[in-house]
Each structure stands twice: as structure tokens, then as C-alpha cells.
Amino acid sequence: MRIAVVSADLKKRKAVAEEISQEYRLPIIAEQDDVFRKKNPEKIEAPEMILKTILERQIKKQILCRDGFVSSGSTLDYVALYKTFIDLKDKEKANIPDLIKARMHAWRHLDKIIYLPLTQNRNKFYIRYDSYLKAKLELIRENGCVQIIALEDRSQLPLLFPKGVGVNGAAAICGKERDLETV
């Protein structure tokens, strides 16, 4: 089972990814750089270089963990973050090849994408980030490539898989649930 947990709420995203990793004994692909938690994202110097590094590491780790993983964030987060930075900073610095590469990998090699909505009213950076994530998830849902689940809170995690179903059983049922289902 290859699962990506995506959210503009970085703390909640990390906690849910760790919980799923422990429950189903899957390796976790953690955030590649804590810079977005440590600083005000709007004041980060050269975000395009940081994001390019994050993108490359994320793709590499997803490819290396072919048998299954839980990822705290994904290339989909890269697309949303990059779009947010472009809107807030200099649109002329947009690196289109990196964005195309990120979009191509946004749902490749994934069985499930778990989306955690932004629940607290935060600054405009995180609100935009969340809205871009939702827009990209809608495009993926329309494509039908991967199951997307919107999870309102962590207490609903046990509902993702039937009781007693391990990773292999979960992989077998992943295509039978509704897309963008709110658990």
C-alpha cells in the first residue's frame, strides 16, 4: 500500500502519516525539509531551490519504496507550495519544467491520497496552499487514477480500512471505495 497524506496543516499531516505508518507497519517518507515550519513561508529566500530539492528527494524515495510507504506530503504538496510561492512572490521565476515533473508524479505510484482539510483559519499562505491542494485533488479525482479520501479528523483513521485488514488486504480493497469520500 502506497499512501500519501497531504495537507496545508503540516503538524496534522505528520501526525496522521506517523499513525498510519505504525498501524500498518509501512515505512514513512517524512518531510524532506522543515524550513516551512521554522520560518514564515512568505519570507523564505529562494523557495524555488528548496522546493526543487524537496521534489527530487520525494520522487526518489517514492521510487525506492515500491512495496509500500506512507508519505507525509507528496509531490502534490510540491505543486501547491510552488504555486503559492509564485502567486505571493515573483511569477516570472516559475520553473515550468519542475512543475510539470511534479504534476506527472503527483499520483503516480500511489494507491491512496488522504487529504486533511485546513481546519484553523491561518495566514493567507496556508489558505492558498489548501485551496491549490483541493483543486489538484479534484483533477486527480476526475482522472480516476487513485483513490482520494478527505479525512476530517484523526479519530476517523480506523475507518479507512476494515478491522483486521493488514496492508495486503488494504491494497486489495483500495479501488472499491468512493473517490473524495469524507470518512
PDB file of C-alpha atoms in Angstrom:
ATOM      1  CA  MET A   1       0.000   0.000   0.000  1.00  0.00           C
ATOM      2  CA  ARG A   2       1.408   3.367  -1.051  1.00  0.00           C
ATOM      3  CA  ILE A   3      -0.276   6.232   0.773  1.00  0.00           C
ATOM      4  CA  ALA A   4       0.351   9.975   0.627  1.00  0.00           C
ATOM      5  CA  VAL A   5      -1.034  12.211   3.359  1.00  0.00           C
ATOM      6  CA  VAL A   6      -1.458  15.759   2.052  1.00  0.00           C
ATOM      7  CA  SER A   7      -2.461  18.893   3.917  1.00  0.00           C
ATOM      8  CA  ALA A   8      -1.599  22.532   4.443  1.00  0.00           C
ATOM      9  CA  ASP A   9      -1.675  21.692   8.169  1.00  0.00           C
ATOM     10  CA  LEU A  10       1.869  20.345   8.422  1.00  0.00           C
ATOM     11  CA  LYS A  11       1.653  19.167  12.042  1.00  0.00           C
ATOM     12  CA  LYS A  12      -1.579  17.266  11.487  1.00  0.00           C
ATOM     13  CA  ARG A  13      -0.215  15.784   8.255  1.00  0.00           C
ATOM     14  CA  LYS A  14       2.897  14.499  10.022  1.00  0.00           C
ATOM     15  CA  ALA A  15       0.915  13.043  12.949  1.00  0.00           C
ATOM     16  CA  VAL A  16      -1.536  11.190  10.686  1.00  0.00           C
ATOM     17  CA  ALA A  17       1.270   9.832   8.478  1.00  0.00           C
ATOM     18  CA  GLU A  18       3.133   8.549  11.539  1.00  0.00           C
ATOM     19  CA  GLU A  19      -0.012   6.922  12.922  1.00  0.00           C
ATOM     20  CA  ILE A  20      -0.758   5.132   9.628  1.00  0.00           C
ATOM     21  CA  SER A  21       2.889   4.076   9.351  1.00  0.00           C
ATOM     22  CA  GLN A  22       2.816   2.497  12.809  1.00  0.00           C
ATOM     23  CA  GLU A  23      -0.602   0.889  12.391  1.00  0.00           C
ATOM     24  CA  TYR A  24       0.198  -0.782   9.076  1.00  0.00           C
ATOM     25  CA  ARG A  25       3.966  -1.192   9.552  1.00  0.00           C
ATOM     26  CA  LEU A  26       4.812   0.835   6.492  1.00  0.00           C
ATOM     27  CA  PRO A  27       7.993   2.889   6.155  1.00  0.00           C
ATOM     28  CA  ILE A  28       7.406   6.605   6.402  1.00  0.00           C
ATOM     29  CA  ILE A  29       8.699   9.146   3.926  1.00  0.00           C
ATOM     30  CA  ALA A  30       8.923  12.218   6.113  1.00  0.00           C
ATOM     31  CA  GLU A  31       9.005  15.823   5.022  1.00  0.00           C
ATOM     32  CA  GLN A  32      12.307  16.469   3.374  1.00  0.00           C
ATOM     33  CA  ASP A  33      12.856  19.906   4.828  1.00  0.00           C
ATOM     34  CA  ASP A  34      11.448  21.530   7.927  1.00  0.00           C
ATOM     35  CA  VAL A  35      12.047  25.028   6.591  1.00  0.00           C
ATOM     36  CA  PHE A  36       8.324  25.727   6.139  1.00  0.00           C
ATOM     37  CA  ARG A  37       7.617  25.064   9.806  1.00  0.00           C
ATOM     38  CA  LYS A  38      10.585  27.000  11.127  1.00  0.00           C
ATOM     39  CA  LYS A  39      10.069  30.233   9.215  1.00  0.00           C
ATOM     40  CA  ASN A  40       7.327  32.396   7.880  1.00  0.00           C
ATOM     41  CA  PRO A  41       6.898  30.840   4.395  1.00  0.00           C
ATOM     42  CA  GLU A  42       6.421  34.244   2.801  1.00  0.00           C
ATOM     43  CA  LYS A  43       9.925  35.315   3.903  1.00  0.00           C
ATOM     44  CA  ILE A  44      11.887  32.276   2.711  1.00  0.00           C
ATOM     45  CA  GLU A  45      14.753  33.137   0.386  1.00  0.00           C
ATOM     46  CA  ALA A  46      14.988  31.169  -2.890  1.00  0.00           C
ATOM     47  CA  PRO A  47      11.953  28.936  -2.277  1.00  0.00           C
ATOM     48  CA  GLU A  48      12.216  27.534  -5.799  1.00  0.00           C
ATOM     49  CA  MET A  49      15.602  25.929  -4.993  1.00  0.00           C
ATOM     50  CA  ILE A  50      14.360  24.490  -1.693  1.00  0.00           C
ATOM     51  CA  LEU A  51      11.253  23.128  -3.380  1.00  0.00           C
ATOM     52  CA  LYS A  52      13.255  21.619  -6.253  1.00  0.00           C
ATOM     53  CA  THR A  53      15.417  19.746  -3.731  1.00  0.00           C
ATOM     54  CA  ILE A  54      12.319  18.551  -1.868  1.00  0.00           C
ATOM     55  CA  LEU A  55      10.747  17.392  -5.141  1.00  0.00           C
ATOM     56  CA  GLU A  56      13.811  15.397  -6.202  1.00  0.00           C
ATOM     57  CA  ARG A  57      14.114  13.689  -2.802  1.00  0.00           C
ATOM     58  CA  GLN A  58      10.400  12.898  -2.655  1.00  0.00           C
ATOM     59  CA  ILE A  59      10.349  11.269  -6.097  1.00  0.00           C
ATOM     60  CA  LYS A  60      13.497   9.266  -5.325  1.00  0.00           C
ATOM     61  CA  LYS A  61      12.142   7.941  -2.019  1.00  0.00           C
ATOM     62  CA  GLN A  62       8.768   7.015  -3.527  1.00  0.00           C
ATOM     63  CA  ILE A  63      10.509   5.073  -6.283  1.00  0.00           C
ATOM     64  CA  LEU A  64      12.797   3.301  -3.780  1.00  0.00           C
ATOM     65  CA  CYS A  65       9.846   2.236  -1.587  1.00  0.00           C
ATOM     66  CA  ARG A  66       7.911   0.373  -4.292  1.00  0.00           C
ATOM     67  CA  ASP A  67       6.496  -2.196  -1.860  1.00  0.00           C
ATOM     68  CA  GLY A  68       4.671   0.402   0.189  1.00  0.00           C
ATOM     69  CA  PHE A  69       5.061   3.549   2.237  1.00  0.00           C
ATOM     70  CA  VAL A  70       3.239   6.352   3.967  1.00  0.00           C
ATOM     71  CA  SER A  71       4.381   9.766   2.865  1.00  0.00           C
ATOM     72  CA  SER A  72       3.946  12.892   4.959  1.00  0.00           C
ATOM     73  CA  GLY A  73       3.352  15.135   1.989  1.00  0.00           C
ATOM     74  CA  SER A  74       3.888  14.281  -1.651  1.00  0.00           C
ATOM     75  CA  THR A  75       4.760  15.798  -4.985  1.00  0.00           C
ATOM     76  CA  LEU A  76       1.211  17.145  -4.911  1.00  0.00           C
ATOM     77  CA  ASP A  77       2.240  19.304  -1.947  1.00  0.00           C
ATOM     78  CA  TYR A  78       5.183  20.493  -4.047  1.00  0.00           C
ATOM     79  CA  VAL A  79       2.807  21.664  -6.781  1.00  0.00           C
ATOM     80  CA  ALA A  80       0.610  23.510  -4.270  1.00  0.00           C
ATOM     81  CA  LEU A  81       3.566  25.067  -2.432  1.00  0.00           C
ATOM     82  CA  TYR A  82       5.230  26.185  -5.635  1.00  0.00           C
ATOM     83  CA  LYS A  83       2.008  27.691  -6.960  1.00  0.00           C
ATOM     84  CA  THR A  84       1.542  29.528  -3.662  1.00  0.00           C
ATOM     85  CA  PHE A  85       5.068  30.963  -3.785  1.00  0.00           C
ATOM     86  CA  ILE A  86       4.621  32.010  -7.413  1.00  0.00           C
ATOM     87  CA  ASP A  87       1.419  33.859  -6.522  1.00  0.00           C
ATOM     88  CA  LEU A  88       2.944  35.578  -3.496  1.00  0.00           C
ATOM     89  CA  LYS A  89       6.335  36.393  -4.965  1.00  0.00           C
ATOM     90  CA  ASP A  90       7.685  36.747  -8.480  1.00  0.00           C
ATOM     91  CA  LYS A  91       5.613  34.970 -11.121  1.00  0.00           C
ATOM     92  CA  GLU A  92       8.480  35.369 -13.582  1.00  0.00           C
ATOM     93  CA  LYS A  93      10.585  32.885 -11.585  1.00  0.00           C
ATOM     94  CA  ALA A  94       8.208  29.999 -12.195  1.00  0.00           C
ATOM     95  CA  ASN A  95      10.156  26.896 -13.144  1.00  0.00           C
ATOM     96  CA  ILE A  96       7.699  25.233 -15.506  1.00  0.00           C
ATOM     97  CA  PRO A  97       9.707  22.009 -16.118  1.00  0.00           C
ATOM     98  CA  ASP A  98       9.805  21.294 -12.369  1.00  0.00           C
ATOM     99  CA  LEU A  99       6.075  21.945 -12.053  1.00  0.00           C
ATOM    100  CA  ILE A 100       5.332  19.606 -14.964  1.00  0.00           C
ATOM    101  CA  LYS A 101       7.550  16.926 -13.425  1.00  0.00           C
ATOM    102  CA  ALA A 102       5.813  17.323 -10.064  1.00  0.00           C
ATOM    103  CA  ARG A 103       2.366  17.083 -11.670  1.00  0.00           C
ATOM    104  CA  MET A 104       3.389  13.918 -13.507  1.00  0.00           C
ATOM    105  CA  HIS A 105       4.400  12.317 -10.207  1.00  0.00           C
ATOM    106  CA  ALA A 106       1.525  13.747  -8.156  1.00  0.00           C
ATOM    107  CA  TRP A 107      -0.409  10.495  -8.231  1.00  0.00           C
ATOM    108  CA  ARG A 108       1.974   8.034  -9.879  1.00  0.00           C
ATOM    109  CA  HIS A 109       2.897   5.087  -7.725  1.00  0.00           C
ATOM    110  CA  LEU A 110       0.179   5.872  -5.157  1.00  0.00           C
ATOM    111  CA  ASP A 111      -2.772   3.754  -4.022  1.00  0.00           C
ATOM    112  CA  LYS A 112      -4.405   6.339  -1.757  1.00  0.00           C
ATOM    113  CA  ILE A 113      -4.182  10.038  -1.122  1.00  0.00           C
ATOM    114  CA  ILE A 114      -5.501  11.110   2.262  1.00  0.00           C
ATOM    115  CA  TYR A 115      -6.396  14.791   2.311  1.00  0.00           C
ATOM    116  CA  LEU A 116      -6.618  16.576   5.661  1.00  0.00           C
ATOM    117  CA  PRO A 117      -8.508  19.870   5.272  1.00  0.00           C
ATOM    118  CA  LEU A 118      -7.147  23.018   6.859  1.00  0.00           C
ATOM    119  CA  THR A 119      -9.323  23.444   9.935  1.00  0.00           C
ATOM    120  CA  GLN A 120      -7.929  26.551  11.548  1.00  0.00           C
ATOM    121  CA  ASN A 121      -8.008  29.937   9.914  1.00  0.00           C
ATOM    122  CA  ARG A 122      -4.329  30.615   9.247  1.00  0.00           C
ATOM    123  CA  ASN A 123      -2.485  33.197   7.253  1.00  0.00           C
ATOM    124  CA  LYS A 124      -3.097  33.680   3.551  1.00  0.00           C
ATOM    125  CA  PHE A 125      -0.152  31.472   2.577  1.00  0.00           C
ATOM    126  CA  TYR A 126      -1.713  28.352   4.145  1.00  0.00           C
ATOM    127  CA  ILE A 127      -5.212  29.205   2.954  1.00  0.00           C
ATOM    128  CA  ARG A 128      -3.929  29.455  -0.638  1.00  0.00           C
ATOM    129  CA  TYR A 129      -1.866  26.285  -0.210  1.00  0.00           C
ATOM    130  CA  ASP A 130      -5.003  24.418   0.930  1.00  0.00           C
ATOM    131  CA  SER A 131      -7.098  25.754  -1.957  1.00  0.00           C
ATOM    132  CA  TYR A 132      -4.466  24.684  -4.522  1.00  0.00           C
ATOM    133  CA  LEU A 133      -4.307  21.219  -2.945  1.00  0.00           C
ATOM    134  CA  LYS A 134      -8.090  20.869  -3.237  1.00  0.00           C
ATOM    135  CA  ALA A 135      -8.034  21.976  -6.878  1.00  0.00           C
ATOM    136  CA  LYS A 136      -5.304  19.466  -7.780  1.00  0.00           C
ATOM    137  CA  LEU A 137      -7.087  16.694  -5.874  1.00  0.00           C
ATOM    138  CA  GLU A 138     -10.248  17.395  -7.838  1.00  0.00           C
ATOM    139  CA  LEU A 139      -8.322  16.988 -11.109  1.00  0.00           C
ATOM    140  CA  ILE A 140      -6.838  13.702  -9.889  1.00  0.00           C
ATOM    141  CA  ARG A 141     -10.279  12.514  -8.771  1.00  0.00           C
ATOM    142  CA  GLU A 142     -11.712  13.283 -12.210  1.00  0.00           C
ATOM    143  CA  ASN A 143      -8.867  11.317 -13.796  1.00  0.00           C
ATOM    144  CA  GLY A 144      -9.733   8.332 -11.583  1.00  0.00           C
ATOM    145  CA  CYS A 145      -6.111   7.246 -11.165  1.00  0.00           C
ATOM    146  CA  VAL A 146      -6.008   6.947  -7.391  1.00  0.00           C
ATOM    147  CA  GLN A 147      -8.448   6.880  -4.507  1.00  0.00           C
ATOM    148  CA  ILE A 148      -8.715  10.158  -2.599  1.00  0.00           C
ATOM    149  CA  ILE A 149     -10.134  10.308   0.907  1.00  0.00           C
ATOM    150  CA  ALA A 150     -10.877  13.535   2.766  1.00  0.00           C
ATOM    151  CA  LEU A 151     -10.359  12.829   6.456  1.00  0.00           C
ATOM    152  CA  GLU A 152     -11.959  15.373   8.759  1.00  0.00           C
ATOM    153  CA  ASP A 153     -10.066  14.299  11.878  1.00  0.00           C
ATOM    154  CA  ARG A 154      -7.664  11.648  13.160  1.00  0.00           C
ATOM    155  CA  SER A 155     -10.339   9.792  15.105  1.00  0.00           C
ATOM    156  CA  GLN A 156     -11.680   8.612  11.740  1.00  0.00           C
ATOM    157  CA  LEU A 157      -8.445   6.832  10.783  1.00  0.00           C
ATOM    158  CA  PRO A 158      -9.695   3.357  11.835  1.00  0.00           C
ATOM    159  CA  LEU A 159     -12.498   3.738   9.273  1.00  0.00           C
ATOM    160  CA  LEU A 160     -10.019   3.797   6.383  1.00  0.00           C
ATOM    161  CA  PHE A 161      -9.587   0.030   6.434  1.00  0.00           C
ATOM    162  CA  PRO A 162     -11.835  -2.717   7.828  1.00  0.00           C
ATOM    163  CA  LYS A 163     -10.887  -4.105  11.242  1.00  0.00           C
ATOM    164  CA  GLY A 164      -8.128  -6.697  10.991  1.00  0.00           C
ATOM    165  CA  VAL A 165      -7.208  -5.875   7.400  1.00  0.00           C
ATOM    166  CA  GLY A 166      -3.462  -5.624   7.001  1.00  0.00           C
ATOM    167  CA  VAL A 167      -1.522  -3.825   4.342  1.00  0.00           C
ATOM    168  CA  ASN A 168      -2.037  -6.517   1.702  1.00  0.00           C
ATOM    169  CA  GLY A 169      -5.783  -6.675   2.304  1.00  0.00           C
ATOM    170  CA  ALA A 170      -5.984  -2.901   2.270  1.00  0.00           C
ATOM    171  CA  ALA A 171      -4.276  -2.832  -1.114  1.00  0.00           C
ATOM    172  CA  ALA A 172      -6.866  -5.246  -2.459  1.00  0.00           C
ATOM    173  CA  ILE A 173      -9.816  -3.083  -1.411  1.00  0.00           C
ATOM    174  CA  CYS A 174      -8.410   0.373  -2.184  1.00  0.00           C
ATOM    175  CA  GLY A 175     -10.119   0.707  -5.554  1.00  0.00           C
ATOM    176  CA  LYS A 176     -13.576  -0.191  -4.256  1.00  0.00           C
ATOM    177  CA  GLU A 177     -14.224   2.886  -2.139  1.00  0.00           C
ATOM    178  CA  ARG A 178     -15.696   6.168  -3.320  1.00  0.00           C
ATOM    179  CA  ASP A 179     -13.416   8.943  -4.517  1.00  0.00           C
ATOM    180  CA  LEU A 180     -13.071  12.068  -2.380  1.00  0.00           C
ATOM    181  CA  GLU A 181     -15.041  10.241   0.244  1.00  0.00           C
ATOM    182  CA  THR A 182     -15.274  12.031   3.543  1.00  0.00           C
ATOM    183  CA  VAL A 183     -14.847   9.437   6.237  1.00  0.00           C
TER     184      VAL A 183
END
